[in-house]
Amino acid sequence: MQRRYAANVTPTGVATFFKAPLVEDFEVLGDKIALLGVPYDLGVGYRPGARFGPRAVREASTRLGPLDGKGFFDIDAGESRLVGAQIVDAGDVDVLRGQLGGSLDAMEDATRRLVDAGAFPVLIGGDHSLTGPAVRGLAAKGPFGILQIDAHLDFTDEVMGTGETSSSPLRRAAEEGHVETIVQVGLRGLRTPEPAYRAALERGNVLITREQLRNEDSWVQLQQVLSSMNRMYITIDIDALDPAVAPGVSSPEPDGLSYREVKRLLALAARSAEIVGFDVVETNPMVDPSGATAYVAASLTLELLALRQAAAEERSGG
Ligand code: MN
Ligand code: MN
C-alpha cells in the first residue's frame, strides 16, 4: 500500500501502530505481523482508562515509525533490526458496550481469524482480561507455554462470581488443554491473594518474584524452563515495570523491573522457543500524563518483534 506522503515527521499522517498501513480486512493479511488494538477495560478492579491504551500506544509508536520494511537502526547492535518485516495495523477488536462476555468472545474470534489468515497476532490492550480469549483464539498454534511478565499473578479463580476479569486471565488460560508450562515473572506487592498463589504452585506454574529476579540463579532457572518450551505465548503487563518507568497503569506496585530487565527477559524468551503471539496490556493513558508509559509499551513491542525475527533468522541459519 502506497502512502501519499513520506510521513517522516512524527505528527504527520494517521496515527496507526508504527505508522504501518491500516489493514482491517483479516483475509488479505497473509503472514504479516498484525497489531490489533483491544480498547477494553471492563475487567479492572481499580482505575479505569486502559480502553484508551491502544490509541495511546498508536500515538506513541508513531515516534518509532514508519518502518516500511527498513526496520530501525539500533546503536547498541550497530546495525538495523527488524529489516524486511511486514507489519500492519489490523485495527481494533469490536468490543461491545457494557457486555463482558460478548466483548471477550470478540477478542477470541479476532485472534482466531488472525491465526487462520496466517498472520502473527500482537494484541495491544486494554486490560489484562484479553489474555484468556487471546490464548483460546490461538488454540490451533498449541500446545504452547506462556511467559507472563507482571507484578501480579492474575491467577484468581473468580472475583465476586466473575472469572473473566483482569485478576484471572492466567487462571483461564491454564484451563486450556493446549497450554503447557506457565512462567510468571516480576511478581511483587502486598496484595497477592494466597489462594491464587497456592493454585498457581499446585498447577506447576514457575513463579519468579521481583526479588528473586535480582539473583542470577533465577535467570539460569528461567533459561532452563523457557528452553524446555517448543512454542510460547508472551503476555507483558506493563505494570511489571517500575512505576518510575511506567507510571500509567491501573494498579502500580513499587520496586518494579527496569526496562533493561524486561528486555533481557524478552531476549531470553525469543532465543528459547518459537513465539506464537504476544500481548502488551494495561497501558492506561488516563493516569499517564507524560505519555511515558505508552512509549515504553510501544518500544517493548518493537523490541520483541525484532528479537523474535533475529531468533528465527538464527534458527534457520540466516
Ligand atoms: Mn499487573
Ligand atoms: Mn496483569
mmCIF file of C-alpha atoms and ligand atoms in Angstrom:
data_model
loop_
_atom_site.group_PDB
_atom_site.id
_atom_site.type_symbol
_atom_site.label_atom_id
_atom_site.label_comp_id
_atom_site.label_asym_id
_atom_site.label_seq_id
_atom_site.Cartn_x
_atom_site.Cartn_y
_atom_site.Cartn_z
ATOM 1 C CA MET A 1 0.000 0.000 0.000
ATOM 2 C CA GLN A 2 1.456 3.313 -1.151
ATOM 3 C CA ARG A 3 1.345 6.360 1.102
ATOM 4 C CA ARG A 4 0.516 9.737 -0.440
ATOM 5 C CA TYR A 5 3.303 11.343 1.617
ATOM 6 C CA ALA A 6 6.506 10.238 3.332
ATOM 7 C CA ALA A 7 5.095 10.640 6.881
ATOM 8 C CA ASN A 8 8.650 11.001 8.141
ATOM 9 C CA VAL A 9 7.805 13.836 10.545
ATOM 10 C CA THR A 10 6.243 12.303 13.649
ATOM 11 C CA PRO A 11 2.991 14.309 13.826
ATOM 12 C CA THR A 12 2.319 13.787 10.101
ATOM 13 C CA GLY A 13 -0.094 11.122 8.956
ATOM 14 C CA VAL A 14 -2.761 8.988 10.603
ATOM 15 C CA ALA A 15 -1.648 7.535 13.958
ATOM 16 C CA THR A 16 -1.549 3.820 13.213
ATOM 17 C CA PHE A 17 0.793 1.461 15.102
ATOM 18 C CA PHE A 18 4.326 2.419 13.988
ATOM 19 C CA LYS A 19 2.710 4.283 11.065
ATOM 20 C CA ALA A 20 2.092 0.889 9.484
ATOM 21 C CA PRO A 21 -0.646 0.597 6.883
ATOM 22 C CA LEU A 22 -4.121 0.036 8.292
ATOM 23 C CA VAL A 23 -5.465 -3.295 7.025
ATOM 24 C CA GLU A 24 -8.739 -4.161 8.737
ATOM 25 C CA ASP A 25 -9.607 -6.985 6.335
ATOM 26 C CA PHE A 26 -8.050 -10.028 8.018
ATOM 27 C CA GLU A 27 -8.493 -12.166 4.894
ATOM 28 C CA VAL A 28 -5.751 -10.337 2.984
ATOM 29 C CA LEU A 29 -3.123 -10.317 5.752
ATOM 30 C CA GLY A 30 -1.178 -13.430 4.829
ATOM 31 C CA ASP A 31 1.813 -13.990 7.114
ATOM 32 C CA LYS A 32 2.181 -10.357 8.137
ATOM 33 C CA ILE A 33 2.640 -9.138 11.700
ATOM 34 C CA ALA A 34 -0.819 -7.908 12.723
ATOM 35 C CA LEU A 35 -1.063 -5.375 15.537
ATOM 36 C CA LEU A 36 -4.560 -5.463 16.954
ATOM 37 C CA GLY A 37 -5.954 -2.934 19.446
ATOM 38 C CA VAL A 38 -8.192 -4.120 22.268
ATOM 39 C CA PRO A 39 -9.899 -0.993 23.660
ATOM 40 C CA TYR A 40 -11.409 -2.704 26.678
ATOM 41 C CA ASP A 41 -11.155 -2.169 30.443
ATOM 42 C CA LEU A 42 -14.325 -3.640 31.949
ATOM 43 C CA GLY A 43 -12.120 -6.131 33.813
ATOM 44 C CA VAL A 44 -10.175 -3.723 36.023
ATOM 45 C CA GLY A 45 -10.763 -3.580 39.762
ATOM 46 C CA TYR A 46 -9.216 -0.172 40.299
ATOM 47 C CA ARG A 47 -8.545 2.752 37.966
ATOM 48 C CA PRO A 48 -10.265 2.527 34.555
ATOM 49 C CA GLY A 49 -8.818 4.006 31.362
ATOM 50 C CA ALA A 50 -6.939 1.150 29.689
ATOM 51 C CA ARG A 51 -9.649 1.153 26.993
ATOM 52 C CA PHE A 52 -7.757 4.165 25.649
ATOM 53 C CA GLY A 53 -4.474 2.200 25.721
ATOM 54 C CA PRO A 54 -4.432 1.175 22.042
ATOM 55 C CA ARG A 55 -4.962 4.803 20.943
ATOM 56 C CA ALA A 56 -2.181 5.994 23.247
ATOM 57 C CA VAL A 57 0.252 3.301 22.092
ATOM 58 C CA ARG A 58 -0.574 4.098 18.467
ATOM 59 C CA GLU A 59 0.185 7.775 19.099
ATOM 60 C CA ALA A 60 3.425 6.999 20.970
ATOM 61 C CA SER A 61 4.522 4.444 18.368
ATOM 62 C CA THR A 62 4.403 6.986 15.542
ATOM 63 C CA ARG A 63 7.708 8.235 17.013
ATOM 64 C CA LEU A 64 9.204 4.837 16.091
ATOM 65 C CA GLY A 65 7.743 4.584 12.580
ATOM 66 C CA PRO A 66 7.378 4.281 9.738
ATOM 67 C CA LEU A 67 9.443 1.105 9.468
ATOM 68 C CA ASP A 68 8.426 0.371 5.874
ATOM 69 C CA GLY A 69 10.453 -2.835 5.739
ATOM 70 C CA LYS A 70 13.681 -0.982 6.578
ATOM 71 C CA GLY A 71 13.442 -1.741 10.282
ATOM 72 C CA PHE A 72 15.226 0.566 12.689
ATOM 73 C CA PHE A 73 18.882 1.253 13.411
ATOM 74 C CA ASP A 74 19.999 0.082 16.856
ATOM 75 C CA ILE A 75 23.008 1.994 18.183
ATOM 76 C CA ASP A 76 23.922 -0.841 20.574
ATOM 77 C CA ALA A 77 23.788 -3.507 17.879
ATOM 78 C CA GLY A 78 25.461 -1.183 15.374
ATOM 79 C CA GLU A 79 23.042 -2.408 12.733
ATOM 80 C CA SER A 80 19.439 -2.295 11.622
ATOM 81 C CA ARG A 81 16.945 -4.686 13.194
ATOM 82 C CA LEU A 82 13.564 -5.916 12.011
ATOM 83 C CA VAL A 83 14.616 -5.458 8.376
ATOM 84 C CA GLY A 84 12.057 -6.775 5.918
ATOM 85 C CA ALA A 85 9.301 -7.233 8.483
ATOM 86 C CA GLN A 86 5.809 -6.710 7.089
ATOM 87 C CA ILE A 87 3.786 -5.008 9.804
ATOM 88 C CA VAL A 88 0.185 -3.860 9.592
ATOM 89 C CA ASP A 89 -2.216 -2.144 11.944
ATOM 90 C CA ALA A 90 -5.145 -4.570 11.897
ATOM 91 C CA GLY A 91 -7.490 -2.130 13.620
ATOM 92 C CA ASP A 92 -9.343 -2.889 16.823
ATOM 93 C CA VAL A 93 -11.415 -5.659 18.301
ATOM 94 C CA ASP A 94 -15.032 -4.559 18.100
ATOM 95 C CA VAL A 95 -15.739 -4.577 21.834
ATOM 96 C CA LEU A 96 -19.348 -4.274 22.932
ATOM 97 C CA ARG A 97 -20.504 -1.581 25.315
ATOM 98 C CA GLY A 98 -21.225 -2.984 28.742
ATOM 99 C CA GLN A 99 -21.046 -6.574 27.530
ATOM 100 C CA LEU A 100 -18.330 -8.576 29.191
ATOM 101 C CA GLY A 101 -18.960 -11.971 27.566
ATOM 102 C CA GLY A 102 -19.650 -10.619 24.086
ATOM 103 C CA SER A 103 -16.501 -8.492 24.175
ATOM 104 C CA LEU A 104 -14.334 -11.406 25.286
ATOM 105 C CA ASP A 105 -15.812 -13.581 22.523
ATOM 106 C CA ALA A 106 -14.953 -10.829 20.029
ATOM 107 C CA MET A 107 -11.319 -10.868 21.232
ATOM 108 C CA GLU A 108 -11.116 -14.653 20.878
ATOM 109 C CA ASP A 109 -12.748 -14.570 17.465
ATOM 110 C CA ALA A 110 -10.454 -11.805 16.169
ATOM 111 C CA THR A 111 -7.366 -13.685 17.385
ATOM 112 C CA ARG A 112 -8.542 -16.919 15.762
ATOM 113 C CA ARG A 113 -9.223 -15.159 12.488
ATOM 114 C CA LEU A 114 -5.723 -13.622 12.510
ATOM 115 C CA VAL A 115 -4.236 -17.083 13.103
ATOM 116 C CA ASP A 116 -6.418 -18.606 10.357
ATOM 117 C CA ALA A 117 -5.241 -15.912 7.951
ATOM 118 C CA GLY A 118 -1.643 -16.924 8.713
ATOM 119 C CA ALA A 119 -0.760 -13.659 10.479
ATOM 120 C CA PHE A 120 1.318 -13.226 13.633
ATOM 121 C CA PRO A 121 -1.011 -11.742 16.262
ATOM 122 C CA VAL A 122 0.081 -8.944 18.612
ATOM 123 C CA LEU A 123 -2.670 -7.637 20.877
ATOM 124 C CA ILE A 124 -2.317 -4.181 22.388
ATOM 125 C CA GLY A 125 -4.582 -3.607 25.403
ATOM 126 C CA GLY A 126 -6.664 -2.857 27.087
ATOM 127 C CA ASP A 127 -6.770 -4.527 30.465
ATOM 128 C CA HIS A 128 -5.285 -7.948 31.117
ATOM 129 C CA SER A 129 -8.632 -9.789 30.645
ATOM 130 C CA LEU A 130 -7.795 -10.107 26.953
ATOM 131 C CA THR A 131 -5.117 -12.767 27.531
ATOM 132 C CA GLY A 132 -7.667 -15.514 28.270
ATOM 133 C CA PRO A 133 -9.553 -15.006 24.991
ATOM 134 C CA ALA A 134 -6.290 -14.488 23.069
ATOM 135 C CA VAL A 135 -4.915 -17.809 24.303
ATOM 136 C CA ARG A 136 -8.190 -19.562 23.380
ATOM 137 C CA GLY A 137 -8.065 -17.976 19.922
ATOM 138 C CA LEU A 138 -4.546 -19.345 19.488
ATOM 139 C CA ALA A 139 -5.593 -22.978 20.115
ATOM 140 C CA ALA A 140 -4.537 -24.011 16.604
ATOM 141 C CA LYS A 141 -0.968 -22.953 17.478
ATOM 142 C CA GLY A 142 -0.851 -25.209 20.541
ATOM 143 C CA PRO A 143 0.459 -26.788 22.525
ATOM 144 C CA PHE A 144 2.469 -23.871 23.879
ATOM 145 C CA GLY A 145 3.750 -22.469 27.164
ATOM 146 C CA ILE A 146 3.186 -18.961 28.457
ATOM 147 C CA LEU A 147 5.631 -16.372 29.748
ATOM 148 C CA GLN A 148 3.832 -13.722 31.805
ATOM 149 C CA ILE A 149 5.761 -10.620 32.830
ATOM 150 C CA ASP A 150 3.662 -8.921 35.510
ATOM 151 C CA ALA A 151 3.694 -7.500 39.027
ATOM 152 C CA HIS A 152 0.606 -9.606 39.696
ATOM 153 C CA LEU A 153 -0.276 -13.309 39.498
ATOM 154 C CA ASP A 154 -3.666 -12.788 37.791
ATOM 155 C CA PHE A 155 -4.475 -16.346 38.858
ATOM 156 C CA THR A 156 -7.598 -15.710 40.935
ATOM 157 C CA ASP A 157 -10.386 -18.144 40.091
ATOM 158 C CA GLU A 158 -13.291 -15.739 40.486
ATOM 159 C CA VAL A 159 -13.929 -12.224 41.709
ATOM 160 C CA MET A 160 -17.459 -11.989 43.070
ATOM 161 C CA GLY A 161 -18.674 -14.709 40.738
ATOM 162 C CA THR A 162 -16.874 -13.478 37.636
ATOM 163 C CA GLY A 163 -13.924 -15.408 36.261
ATOM 164 C CA GLU A 164 -13.113 -13.110 33.358
ATOM 165 C CA THR A 165 -11.631 -10.008 34.984
ATOM 166 C CA SER A 166 -8.047 -8.758 34.882
ATOM 167 C CA SER A 167 -7.439 -10.804 38.062
ATOM 168 C CA SER A 168 -7.985 -14.147 36.276
ATOM 169 C CA PRO A 169 -6.587 -14.268 32.714
ATOM 170 C CA LEU A 170 -3.781 -16.727 33.504
ATOM 171 C CA ARG A 171 -6.166 -18.936 35.503
ATOM 172 C CA ARG A 172 -8.448 -19.124 32.457
ATOM 173 C CA ALA A 173 -5.519 -19.730 30.128
ATOM 174 C CA ALA A 174 -4.277 -22.508 32.434
ATOM 175 C CA GLU A 175 -7.570 -24.382 31.931
ATOM 176 C CA GLU A 176 -6.975 -24.732 28.195
ATOM 177 C CA GLY A 177 -5.715 -28.142 27.128
ATOM 178 C CA HIS A 178 -3.204 -26.620 24.718
ATOM 179 C CA VAL A 179 -1.462 -24.563 27.426
ATOM 180 C CA GLU A 180 1.602 -26.193 28.969
ATOM 181 C CA THR A 181 4.029 -24.577 31.414
ATOM 182 C CA ILE A 182 3.197 -21.089 32.658
ATOM 183 C CA VAL A 183 6.092 -18.922 33.859
ATOM 184 C CA GLN A 184 5.164 -15.828 35.886
ATOM 185 C CA VAL A 185 7.937 -13.270 36.406
ATOM 186 C CA GLY A 186 8.152 -9.920 38.208
ATOM 187 C CA LEU A 187 5.696 -10.774 40.989
ATOM 188 C CA ARG A 188 5.597 -8.451 43.976
ATOM 189 C CA GLY A 189 3.415 -6.261 46.157
ATOM 190 C CA LEU A 190 1.399 -6.638 49.316
ATOM 191 C CA ARG A 191 -1.913 -7.708 47.780
ATOM 192 C CA THR A 192 -1.305 -11.226 46.458
ATOM 193 C CA PRO A 193 -4.315 -13.465 47.218
ATOM 194 C CA GLU A 194 -2.923 -16.578 48.892
ATOM 195 C CA PRO A 195 -5.444 -18.969 47.230
ATOM 196 C CA ALA A 196 -4.259 -17.758 43.805
ATOM 197 C CA TYR A 197 -0.640 -18.291 44.837
ATOM 198 C CA ARG A 198 -1.378 -21.820 46.101
ATOM 199 C CA ALA A 199 -3.344 -22.664 42.950
ATOM 200 C CA ALA A 200 -0.532 -21.446 40.695
ATOM 201 C CA LEU A 201 2.029 -23.584 42.550
ATOM 202 C CA GLU A 202 -0.313 -26.563 42.571
ATOM 203 C CA ARG A 203 -0.703 -26.357 38.787
ATOM 204 C CA GLY A 204 3.058 -26.373 38.437
ATOM 205 C CA ASN A 205 3.490 -22.788 37.299
ATOM 206 C CA VAL A 206 7.006 -21.403 37.661
ATOM 207 C CA LEU A 207 6.854 -18.281 39.845
ATOM 208 C CA ILE A 208 9.759 -15.855 39.965
ATOM 209 C CA THR A 209 9.279 -12.821 42.148
ATOM 210 C CA ARG A 210 10.797 -9.430 41.519
ATOM 211 C CA GLU A 211 13.143 -10.054 44.438
ATOM 212 C CA GLN A 212 14.231 -13.471 43.116
ATOM 213 C CA LEU A 213 14.956 -11.948 39.716
ATOM 214 C CA ARG A 214 17.792 -10.000 41.364
ATOM 215 C CA ASN A 215 19.586 -13.330 41.765
ATOM 216 C CA GLU A 216 21.420 -14.721 38.722
ATOM 217 C CA ASP A 217 20.324 -18.235 39.753
ATOM 218 C CA SER A 218 16.781 -17.221 38.787
ATOM 219 C CA TRP A 219 17.974 -16.352 35.298
ATOM 220 C CA VAL A 220 19.565 -19.786 34.978
ATOM 221 C CA GLN A 221 16.288 -21.368 36.116
ATOM 222 C CA LEU A 222 14.386 -19.189 33.634
ATOM 223 C CA GLN A 223 16.673 -20.188 30.814
ATOM 224 C CA GLN A 224 16.121 -23.859 31.595
ATOM 225 C CA VAL A 225 12.348 -23.680 31.810
ATOM 226 C CA LEU A 226 11.899 -21.401 28.777
ATOM 227 C CA SER A 227 14.193 -23.616 26.693
ATOM 228 C CA SER A 228 12.037 -26.616 27.577
ATOM 229 C CA MET A 229 9.168 -24.997 25.666
ATOM 230 C CA ASN A 230 8.881 -25.527 21.935
ATOM 231 C CA ARG A 231 6.381 -22.743 21.481
ATOM 232 C CA MET A 232 5.442 -19.878 23.713
ATOM 233 C CA TYR A 233 2.901 -17.086 24.101
ATOM 234 C CA ILE A 234 4.153 -13.962 25.863
ATOM 235 C CA THR A 235 1.991 -11.573 27.844
ATOM 236 C CA ILE A 236 3.566 -8.332 29.034
ATOM 237 C CA ASP A 237 1.606 -6.461 31.707
ATOM 238 C CA ILE A 238 3.221 -3.047 31.623
ATOM 239 C CA ASP A 239 2.838 -2.790 35.431
ATOM 240 C CA ALA A 240 5.690 -5.306 35.688
ATOM 241 C CA LEU A 241 7.952 -2.315 35.146
ATOM 242 C CA ASP A 242 8.746 0.054 37.972
ATOM 243 C CA PRO A 243 6.185 2.865 38.381
ATOM 244 C CA ALA A 244 9.048 5.304 37.830
ATOM 245 C CA VAL A 245 9.413 3.828 34.319
ATOM 246 C CA ALA A 246 5.764 3.062 33.595
ATOM 247 C CA PRO A 247 3.500 5.090 35.919
ATOM 248 C CA GLY A 248 0.425 4.947 33.685
ATOM 249 C CA VAL A 249 -1.172 1.709 34.862
ATOM 250 C CA SER A 250 -4.298 0.811 36.797
ATOM 251 C CA SER A 251 -2.509 -0.932 39.673
ATOM 252 C CA PRO A 252 1.086 0.234 40.148
ATOM 253 C CA GLU A 253 3.357 -1.675 42.553
ATOM 254 C CA PRO A 254 6.613 -0.210 43.892
ATOM 255 C CA ASP A 255 10.024 -1.761 43.244
ATOM 256 C CA GLY A 256 9.361 -2.979 39.721
ATOM 257 C CA LEU A 257 11.504 -4.228 36.862
ATOM 258 C CA SER A 258 13.753 -1.957 34.857
ATOM 259 C CA TYR A 259 13.343 -1.611 31.098
ATOM 260 C CA ARG A 260 16.661 -3.409 30.752
ATOM 261 C CA GLU A 261 15.477 -6.385 32.798
ATOM 262 C CA VAL A 262 12.333 -6.757 30.686
ATOM 263 C CA LYS A 263 14.440 -6.557 27.535
ATOM 264 C CA ARG A 264 16.701 -9.255 28.916
ATOM 265 C CA LEU A 265 13.672 -11.459 29.655
ATOM 266 C CA LEU A 266 12.336 -10.982 26.141
ATOM 267 C CA ALA A 267 15.711 -11.754 24.579
ATOM 268 C CA LEU A 268 15.965 -14.944 26.615
ATOM 269 C CA ALA A 269 12.417 -15.942 25.640
ATOM 270 C CA ALA A 270 12.934 -15.271 21.933
ATOM 271 C CA ARG A 271 16.109 -17.356 21.897
ATOM 272 C CA SER A 272 14.428 -20.209 23.777
ATOM 273 C CA ALA A 273 11.277 -21.000 21.806
ATOM 274 C CA GLU A 274 9.119 -20.085 18.850
ATOM 275 C CA ILE A 275 6.751 -17.257 19.806
ATOM 276 C CA VAL A 276 3.175 -17.836 18.626
ATOM 277 C CA GLY A 277 1.907 -14.382 19.551
ATOM 278 C CA PHE A 278 2.068 -11.821 22.324
ATOM 279 C CA ASP A 279 0.191 -9.060 24.053
ATOM 280 C CA VAL A 280 1.149 -5.831 25.788
ATOM 281 C CA VAL A 281 -1.537 -4.811 28.256
ATOM 282 C CA GLU A 282 -2.615 -2.361 30.949
ATOM 283 C CA THR A 283 -1.304 0.885 29.455
ATOM 284 C CA ASN A 284 -3.688 3.455 30.942
ATOM 285 C CA PRO A 285 -3.327 6.923 29.404
ATOM 286 C CA MET A 286 -5.790 8.386 31.917
ATOM 287 C CA VAL A 287 -3.031 8.169 34.533
ATOM 288 C CA ASP A 288 -0.099 8.628 32.128
ATOM 289 C CA PRO A 289 0.040 12.407 31.666
ATOM 290 C CA SER A 290 3.550 12.464 30.164
ATOM 291 C CA GLY A 291 2.817 9.592 27.768
ATOM 292 C CA ALA A 292 5.926 7.800 29.058
ATOM 293 C CA THR A 293 4.104 4.518 29.688
ATOM 294 C CA ALA A 294 2.625 4.364 26.200
ATOM 295 C CA TYR A 295 6.085 4.959 24.739
ATOM 296 C CA VAL A 296 7.519 2.149 26.881
ATOM 297 C CA ALA A 297 4.727 -0.155 25.650
ATOM 298 C CA ALA A 298 5.442 0.783 22.029
ATOM 299 C CA SER A 299 9.200 0.359 22.496
ATOM 300 C CA LEU A 300 8.869 -3.088 24.101
ATOM 301 C CA THR A 301 6.553 -4.175 21.290
ATOM 302 C CA LEU A 302 9.181 -3.233 18.736
ATOM 303 C CA GLU A 303 11.965 -4.843 20.793
ATOM 304 C CA LEU A 304 10.110 -8.145 20.989
ATOM 305 C CA LEU A 305 9.277 -8.135 17.279
ATOM 306 C CA ALA A 306 12.950 -7.534 16.474
ATOM 307 C CA LEU A 307 14.167 -10.182 18.932
ATOM 308 C CA ARG A 308 11.694 -12.717 17.524
ATOM 309 C CA GLN A 309 12.811 -12.067 13.964
ATOM 310 C CA ALA A 310 16.513 -12.264 14.869
ATOM 311 C CA ALA A 311 15.985 -15.561 16.686
ATOM 312 C CA ALA A 312 14.030 -17.008 13.763
ATOM 313 C CA GLU A 313 16.808 -15.974 11.362
ATOM 314 C CA GLU A 314 19.410 -17.528 13.628
ATOM 315 C CA ARG A 315 17.455 -20.792 13.827
ATOM 316 C CA SER A 316 17.163 -21.018 10.060
ATOM 317 C CA GLY A 317 20.863 -20.277 9.745
ATOM 318 C CA GLY A 318 20.137 -16.961 8.034
HETATM 319 MN MN MN B 1 -0.319 -6.439 36.767
HETATM 320 MN MN MN B 2 -1.794 -8.447 34.819
#
